[in-house]
CSV table of C-alpha atoms in Angstrom, one decimal:
chain,number,residue,atom,x,y,z
J,250,MET,CA,-81.9,-183.9,-125.2
J,251,THR,CA,-78.7,-183.1,-123.3
J,252,LEU,CA,-78.8,-180.9,-120.3
J,253,VAL,CA,-75.7,-178.7,-120.1
J,254,GLU,CA,-74.7,-177.1,-116.8
J,255,THR,CA,-74.0,-173.4,-117.1
J,256,GLU,CA,-71.7,-171.2,-115.1
J,257,PRO,CA,-73.4,-168.8,-112.6
J,258,PRO,CA,-73.8,-165.3,-113.9
J,259,ALA,CA,-70.6,-163.2,-113.6
J,260,GLY,CA,-70.4,-161.4,-110.3
J,261,ARG,CA,-73.0,-163.7,-108.6
J,262,ALA,CA,-70.4,-165.0,-106.1
J,263,GLU,CA,-69.6,-161.4,-105.1
J,264,VAL,CA,-73.3,-160.6,-104.7
J,265,ASP,CA,-73.8,-163.6,-102.5
J,266,GLU,CA,-70.8,-162.7,-100.4
J,267,LEU,CA,-71.9,-159.2,-99.9
J,268,GLU,CA,-75.4,-160.4,-98.9
J,269,GLU,CA,-73.8,-162.7,-96.4
J,270,ALA,CA,-71.7,-159.8,-95.1
J,271,THR,CA,-74.8,-157.6,-94.8
J,272,ALA,CA,-76.6,-160.3,-92.9
J,273,VAL,CA,-73.7,-160.7,-90.4
J,274,PHE,CA,-73.5,-157.0,-89.9
J,275,ALA,CA,-77.3,-156.6,-89.4
J,276,ASP,CA,-77.2,-159.4,-86.7
J,277,LEU,CA,-74.4,-157.6,-84.8
J,278,ARG,CA,-75.7,-154.1,-85.4
J,279,PRO,CA,-77.6,-153.8,-82.0
J,280,ARG,CA,-74.4,-154.7,-80.1
J,281,LEU,CA,-72.3,-152.2,-82.1
J,282,PHE,CA,-74.8,-149.4,-81.5
J,283,GLY,CA,-75.0,-150.4,-77.8
J,284,ILE,CA,-71.2,-150.1,-77.4
J,285,ALA,CA,-71.0,-146.8,-79.2
J,286,TYR,CA,-74.0,-145.3,-77.4
J,287,ARG,CA,-72.6,-146.2,-73.9
J,288,MET,CA,-69.3,-144.7,-74.8
J,289,LEU,CA,-70.7,-141.5,-76.2
J,290,GLY,CA,-74.1,-140.9,-74.6
J,291,SER,CA,-75.4,-139.8,-78.0
J,292,VAL,CA,-77.7,-141.6,-80.4
J,293,THR,CA,-76.6,-139.5,-83.3
J,294,ASP,CA,-72.9,-139.9,-82.7
J,295,ALA,CA,-73.4,-143.7,-82.1
J,296,GLU,CA,-75.3,-144.1,-85.4
J,297,ASP,CA,-72.5,-142.2,-87.2
J,298,LEU,CA,-69.9,-144.6,-85.8
J,299,VAL,CA,-72.0,-147.7,-86.8
J,300,GLN,CA,-72.3,-146.3,-90.3
J,301,ASP,CA,-68.5,-145.8,-90.4
J,302,VAL,CA,-67.9,-149.4,-89.3
J,303,TRP,CA,-70.4,-150.6,-91.9
J,304,LEU,CA,-68.4,-148.9,-94.7
J,305,ARG,CA,-65.1,-150.3,-93.3
J,306,TRP,CA,-66.7,-153.8,-93.2
J,307,GLN,CA,-67.8,-153.5,-96.8
J,308,ALA,CA,-64.3,-152.5,-97.9
J,309,SER,CA,-62.4,-155.0,-95.8
J,310,ASP,CA,-61.0,-158.3,-96.9
J,311,ARG,CA,-63.6,-160.4,-95.1
J,312,SER,CA,-62.1,-163.7,-96.2
J,313,SER,CA,-59.3,-163.1,-93.7
J,314,VAL,CA,-61.7,-162.3,-90.8
J,315,ILE,CA,-62.0,-165.4,-88.5
J,316,ASN,CA,-64.4,-163.9,-86.0
J,317,PRO,CA,-66.6,-161.1,-87.4
J,318,GLY,CA,-68.1,-160.3,-84.0
J,319,ALA,CA,-64.6,-159.6,-82.5
J,320,TYR,CA,-63.5,-157.7,-85.6
J,321,LEU,CA,-66.5,-155.4,-85.6
J,322,ALA,CA,-66.5,-154.9,-81.8
J,323,THR,CA,-62.8,-153.9,-82.0
J,324,ALA,CA,-63.6,-151.4,-84.8
J,325,ILE,CA,-66.5,-149.7,-83.1
J,326,THR,CA,-64.7,-149.6,-79.7
J,327,ARG,CA,-61.5,-148.0,-81.1
J,328,LEU,CA,-63.5,-145.4,-83.1
J,329,ALA,CA,-65.6,-144.7,-80.0
J,330,ILE,CA,-62.5,-144.1,-77.8
J,331,ASN,CA,-61.3,-141.5,-80.4
J,332,ALA,CA,-64.7,-140.0,-80.6
J,333,THR,CA,-65.0,-139.7,-76.8
J,334,GLN,CA,-62.0,-137.5,-76.7
J,335,SER,CA,-63.4,-135.1,-79.3
J,336,ALA,CA,-66.9,-135.2,-77.7
J,337,ARG,CA,-65.5,-134.0,-74.4
J,338,ALA,CA,-63.9,-131.1,-76.1
J,339,ARG,CA,-67.2,-130.1,-77.7
J,340,ARG,CA,-69.0,-130.4,-74.3
J,341,GLU,CA,-66.7,-127.8,-72.8
J,342,THR,CA,-68.5,-125.3,-75.0
J,343,TYR,CA,-72.0,-126.8,-74.7
J,344,ILE,CA,-74.4,-124.2,-73.3
J,345,GLY,CA,-75.7,-125.4,-69.9
J,346,PRO,CA,-75.6,-128.9,-68.4
J,347,TRP,CA,-75.1,-131.8,-70.8
J,348,LEU,CA,-77.1,-134.9,-70.3
J,349,PRO,CA,-77.0,-138.2,-72.3
J,350,GLU,CA,-79.5,-138.5,-75.2
J,351,PRO,CA,-82.4,-140.7,-74.2
J,352,VAL,CA,-82.7,-143.8,-76.2
J,353,ASP,CA,-85.8,-146.0,-76.6
J,354,THR,CA,-85.2,-149.4,-74.9
J,355,SER,CA,-88.7,-150.7,-75.0
J,356,ALA,CA,-87.9,-153.2,-77.8
J,357,ASP,CA,-84.4,-154.0,-76.7
J,358,PRO,CA,-84.1,-153.5,-72.9
J,359,TYR,CA,-80.3,-154.1,-72.9
J,360,LEU,CA,-79.5,-152.4,-76.1
J,361,GLY,CA,-77.6,-155.2,-77.7
J,362,ALA,CA,-75.9,-156.2,-74.5
J,363,GLU,CA,-75.9,-159.3,-72.2
J,364,ARG,CA,-77.4,-157.0,-69.5
J,365,GLY,CA,-78.5,-153.5,-69.0
J,366,GLU,CA,-75.4,-152.2,-67.2
J,367,ALA,CA,-73.9,-148.8,-68.1
J,368,LEU,CA,-77.2,-147.8,-69.7
J,369,ASN,CA,-79.2,-145.8,-67.2
J,370,PHE,CA,-78.7,-142.1,-67.0
J,371,ALA,CA,-77.0,-142.1,-63.6
J,372,VAL,CA,-74.3,-144.5,-64.7
J,373,LEU,CA,-73.8,-142.8,-68.0
J,374,LEU,CA,-73.2,-139.5,-66.2
J,375,MET,CA,-70.7,-141.2,-63.9
J,376,LEU,CA,-68.9,-142.8,-66.8
J,377,GLU,CA,-68.2,-139.3,-68.1
J,378,LYS,CA,-65.7,-139.0,-65.3
J,379,LEU,CA,-63.6,-142.0,-66.5
J,380,SER,CA,-60.9,-142.1,-69.0
J,381,PRO,CA,-61.9,-143.3,-72.5
J,382,HIS,CA,-60.0,-146.6,-72.0
J,383,GLU,CA,-61.5,-147.2,-68.5
J,384,ARG,CA,-64.9,-146.5,-69.9
J,385,ALA,CA,-64.5,-148.9,-72.8
J,386,ALA,CA,-63.1,-151.7,-70.6
J,387,TYR,CA,-65.9,-151.3,-68.1
J,388,ILE,CA,-68.6,-151.3,-70.8
J,389,LEU,CA,-67.2,-154.3,-72.6
J,390,ARG,CA,-66.9,-156.3,-69.4
J,391,GLU,CA,-70.0,-155.2,-67.4
J,392,ALA,CA,-72.5,-154.8,-70.1
J,393,PHE,CA,-71.3,-157.2,-72.8
J,394,ASP,CA,-69.5,-159.8,-70.7
J,395,TYR,CA,-66.4,-159.9,-72.9
J,396,PRO,CA,-63.5,-162.0,-71.5
J,397,TYR,CA,-60.5,-160.0,-70.3
J,398,ASP,CA,-58.2,-161.4,-73.0
J,399,GLN,CA,-60.6,-160.2,-75.7
J,400,ILE,CA,-61.0,-156.8,-74.1
J,401,ALA,CA,-57.2,-156.5,-73.9
J,402,ALA,CA,-56.9,-157.3,-77.6
J,403,ILE,CA,-59.5,-154.7,-78.5
J,404,LEU,CA,-57.7,-152.1,-76.4
J,405,GLN,CA,-54.3,-153.2,-77.5
J,406,SER,CA,-53.2,-153.7,-73.9
J,407,SER,CA,-52.2,-156.6,-71.6
J,408,GLU,CA,-54.8,-158.7,-69.8
J,409,GLY,CA,-53.4,-157.5,-66.4
J,410,ALA,CA,-53.7,-153.8,-67.4
J,411,THR,CA,-57.2,-154.4,-68.7
J,412,ARG,CA,-58.2,-156.0,-65.3
J,413,GLN,CA,-56.9,-152.9,-63.6
J,414,LEU,CA,-58.9,-150.6,-65.9
J,415,VAL,CA,-62.1,-152.5,-65.0
J,416,SER,CA,-61.2,-152.5,-61.3
J,417,ARG,CA,-60.6,-148.8,-61.2
J,418,ALA,CA,-63.9,-148.1,-63.0
J,419,ARG,CA,-65.8,-150.3,-60.7
J,420,LYS,CA,-64.3,-148.6,-57.6
J,421,HIS,CA,-65.1,-145.1,-59.0
J,422,LEU,CA,-68.7,-146.0,-59.7
J,423,ARG,CA,-69.2,-147.7,-56.3
J,424,ALA,CA,-67.9,-144.6,-54.6
J,425,GLU,CA,-70.5,-142.4,-56.3
J,426,ARG,CA,-73.4,-144.8,-56.9
J,427,ARG,CA,-76.1,-145.0,-54.2
J,428,THR,CA,-78.5,-147.9,-53.6
J,429,PRO,CA,-80.7,-148.2,-56.7
J,430,VAL,CA,-84.4,-148.9,-56.4
J,431,SER,CA,-86.8,-151.0,-58.5
J,432,GLY,CA,-88.3,-149.9,-61.8
J,433,THR,CA,-91.7,-149.8,-60.1
J,434,GLN,CA,-90.5,-147.5,-57.4
J,435,GLN,CA,-88.8,-145.2,-59.9
J,436,ARG,CA,-92.0,-145.0,-62.0
J,437,GLN,CA,-94.1,-144.2,-58.9
J,438,LEU,CA,-91.8,-141.4,-57.7
J,439,LEU,CA,-91.6,-140.0,-61.2
J,440,GLU,CA,-95.4,-139.9,-61.4
J,441,ALA,CA,-95.6,-138.3,-58.0
J,442,PHE,CA,-93.0,-135.7,-59.0
J,443,VAL,CA,-94.9,-134.8,-62.2
J,444,ALA,CA,-98.1,-134.4,-60.2
J,445,ALA,CA,-96.4,-132.2,-57.6
J,446,ALA,CA,-94.5,-130.1,-60.2
J,447,ARG,CA,-97.6,-129.6,-62.3
J,448,SER,CA,-99.6,-128.3,-59.3
J,449,GLY,CA,-96.7,-126.3,-57.9
J,450,ASP,CA,-97.1,-128.0,-54.5
J,451,LEU,CA,-94.0,-126.9,-52.6
J,452,ALA,CA,-94.4,-129.2,-49.6
J,453,ALA,CA,-95.1,-132.2,-51.9
J,454,LEU,CA,-92.1,-131.5,-54.0
J,455,GLU,CA,-89.8,-131.1,-51.1
J,456,GLY,CA,-91.1,-134.3,-49.5
J,457,LEU,CA,-90.1,-136.3,-52.6
J,458,LEU,CA,-86.5,-134.9,-52.8
J,459,ALA,CA,-83.3,-136.0,-51.2
J,460,GLN,CA,-81.6,-133.2,-49.3
J,461,ASP,CA,-78.7,-133.1,-51.7
J,462,VAL,CA,-80.8,-133.4,-54.8
J,463,ILE,CA,-79.6,-131.8,-58.1
J,464,SER,CA,-81.9,-130.7,-60.9
J,465,TYR,CA,-80.3,-130.5,-64.4
J,466,SER,CA,-81.9,-128.9,-67.5
J,467,ASP,CA,-80.3,-129.7,-70.8
J,468,GLY,CA,-81.5,-127.2,-73.4
J,469,GLY,CA,-78.3,-126.7,-75.3
J,470,GLY,CA,-79.0,-123.0,-75.3
J,471,ILE,CA,-82.0,-123.5,-77.6
J,472,ARG,CA,-84.8,-123.3,-75.1
J,473,GLY,CA,-85.2,-121.2,-71.9
J,474,ALA,CA,-83.7,-123.8,-69.6
J,475,SER,CA,-81.6,-123.1,-66.6
J,476,ARG,CA,-78.0,-123.0,-67.6
J,477,ILE,CA,-76.7,-124.1,-64.2
J,478,PRO,CA,-77.8,-127.0,-62.0
J,479,VAL,CA,-80.0,-126.3,-59.1
J,480,PHE,CA,-78.9,-127.8,-55.7
J,481,GLY,CA,-80.7,-128.8,-52.5
J,482,ALA,CA,-84.3,-130.0,-51.7
J,483,LEU,CA,-85.8,-126.6,-50.9
J,484,ARG,CA,-84.2,-124.7,-53.8
J,485,VAL,CA,-85.2,-127.4,-56.3
J,486,ALA,CA,-88.7,-127.4,-55.0
J,487,LYS,CA,-89.0,-123.6,-55.2
J,488,TYR,CA,-87.4,-123.7,-58.7
J,489,HIS,CA,-90.1,-126.1,-60.0
J,490,ARG,CA,-92.9,-124.2,-58.3
J,491,ALA,CA,-91.7,-120.9,-59.8
J,492,PHE,CA,-92.3,-122.0,-63.4
J,493,ALA,CA,-95.2,-124.5,-62.8
J,494,GLU,CA,-98.1,-122.3,-64.0
J,495,ARG,CA,-96.6,-121.1,-67.3
J,496,PHE,CA,-94.7,-124.3,-68.2
J,497,TRP,CA,-97.4,-127.0,-67.5
J,498,ALA,CA,-100.4,-125.2,-69.1
J,499,GLY,CA,-101.7,-127.4,-71.8
J,500,LEU,CA,-99.1,-130.1,-71.4
J,501,GLU,CA,-99.9,-133.8,-71.5
J,502,ALA,CA,-97.5,-136.5,-70.1
J,503,ASP,CA,-97.0,-139.8,-72.0
J,504,TRP,CA,-95.1,-142.5,-70.2
J,505,ALA,CA,-92.3,-144.3,-72.0
J,506,VAL,CA,-89.2,-146.3,-71.3
J,507,ALA,CA,-85.8,-144.9,-72.1
J,508,ASN,CA,-82.4,-146.2,-71.0
J,509,GLY,CA,-84.2,-148.9,-69.1
J,510,GLN,CA,-86.1,-146.6,-66.9
J,511,SER,CA,-89.4,-144.7,-67.0
J,512,VAL,CA,-89.5,-141.2,-68.5
J,513,ALA,CA,-92.3,-138.7,-69.0
J,514,VAL,CA,-92.6,-137.4,-72.6
J,515,LEU,CA,-94.3,-134.0,-72.3
J,516,ARG,CA,-96.3,-132.8,-75.2
J,517,ARG,CA,-98.3,-129.7,-76.1
J,518,GLY,CA,-100.5,-130.8,-78.9
J,519,ASP,CA,-98.2,-132.6,-81.5
J,520,GLU,CA,-95.1,-130.9,-80.2
J,521,VAL,CA,-92.8,-132.7,-77.7
J,522,THR,CA,-91.7,-130.1,-75.2
J,523,ALA,CA,-89.5,-132.1,-72.9
J,524,VAL,CA,-88.5,-135.5,-71.7
J,525,LEU,CA,-88.3,-135.8,-67.9
J,526,THR,CA,-87.0,-138.5,-65.6
J,527,VAL,CA,-85.7,-138.9,-62.1
J,528,VAL,CA,-82.9,-140.9,-60.5
J,529,ILE,CA,-83.9,-142.5,-57.2
J,530,SER,CA,-82.1,-143.9,-54.2
J,531,ASP,CA,-83.2,-144.6,-50.6
J,532,ASP,CA,-86.8,-143.8,-51.6
J,533,ARG,CA,-86.0,-140.2,-52.5
J,534,ILE,CA,-85.2,-138.4,-55.8
J,535,GLU,CA,-81.5,-137.5,-56.0
J,536,ARG,CA,-81.4,-136.3,-59.6
J,537,VAL,CA,-84.1,-134.5,-61.7
J,538,LEU,CA,-83.2,-134.7,-65.4
J,539,TRP,CA,-84.9,-132.3,-67.8
J,540,MET,CA,-84.1,-133.0,-71.5
J,541,LEU,CA,-85.2,-130.0,-73.5
J,542,ASN,CA,-82.8,-129.9,-76.4
J,543,PRO,CA,-85.1,-130.6,-79.4
J,544,ALA,CA,-82.4,-132.7,-81.2
J,545,LYS,CA,-82.1,-135.1,-78.3
J,546,ILE,CA,-85.8,-135.4,-77.8
J,547,ALA,CA,-86.3,-136.2,-81.5
J,548,ALA,CA,-83.9,-139.1,-81.2
J,549,LEU,CA,-86.2,-140.7,-78.6
J,550,THR,CA,-89.6,-140.0,-80.1
J,551,SER,CA,-88.6,-141.1,-83.6
J,552,ARG,CA,-86.9,-144.4,-82.8
């Protein structure tokens, strides 16, 4: 009996190639999402960009791509730069303060990066003040440790200009960033703040706050959140005491990790009412961040 070798089924090579492309993309996906999220501060927008890059990757001539990681990082970064510009325009009409969407980092503490830089809420808010190219250069360098020549290629710039972008971003953040505290200290002060806010203890609240503290409430106009920030230790303490009785009744606090820091997920029954966190420096709370917009809360609780 003679054994005859047969040709593989028609199209099998294309199927194998697509499966390989899918595996490559899946391996790089956390990094792509991490870049897009840091650029936009939005889980939904970042997911949309990742999907866009996936479609482009499917349609591309992958046989000519020498380095898929560099190719995909370039695609997501350039899309994110364009999206940042339109996102800023949308935020000009956003009702009340805008805060970044919280993202669950319990499974991936660095969100696809070499380290957790440009991920916590305080830094994301400061990055909003940078130009899109400064923001991209800083994120790629500080969070993902890309070499300057590769960042320059991604941004279609020179290496010298790229170094200047990163340097300007670092200086801007150093000028505004105070001394950070450990995760344990942040969790302890968050728990103390929740206890004081729940009881409406004015003295306890004021004692936890820095003199120049700011409280932000991001409701997007959907819930009855303050549409302007509240400034100063005494005013912030009085603000939280004023709504303590009606707001905290029946609420339970679950502790979670978002953006590399502790947050309180506040529930009334099965409904998530708010996600709350605090930014700490010098053993005092300098920012109180209330996330009340249901769309943003859903992104955290469903991931």
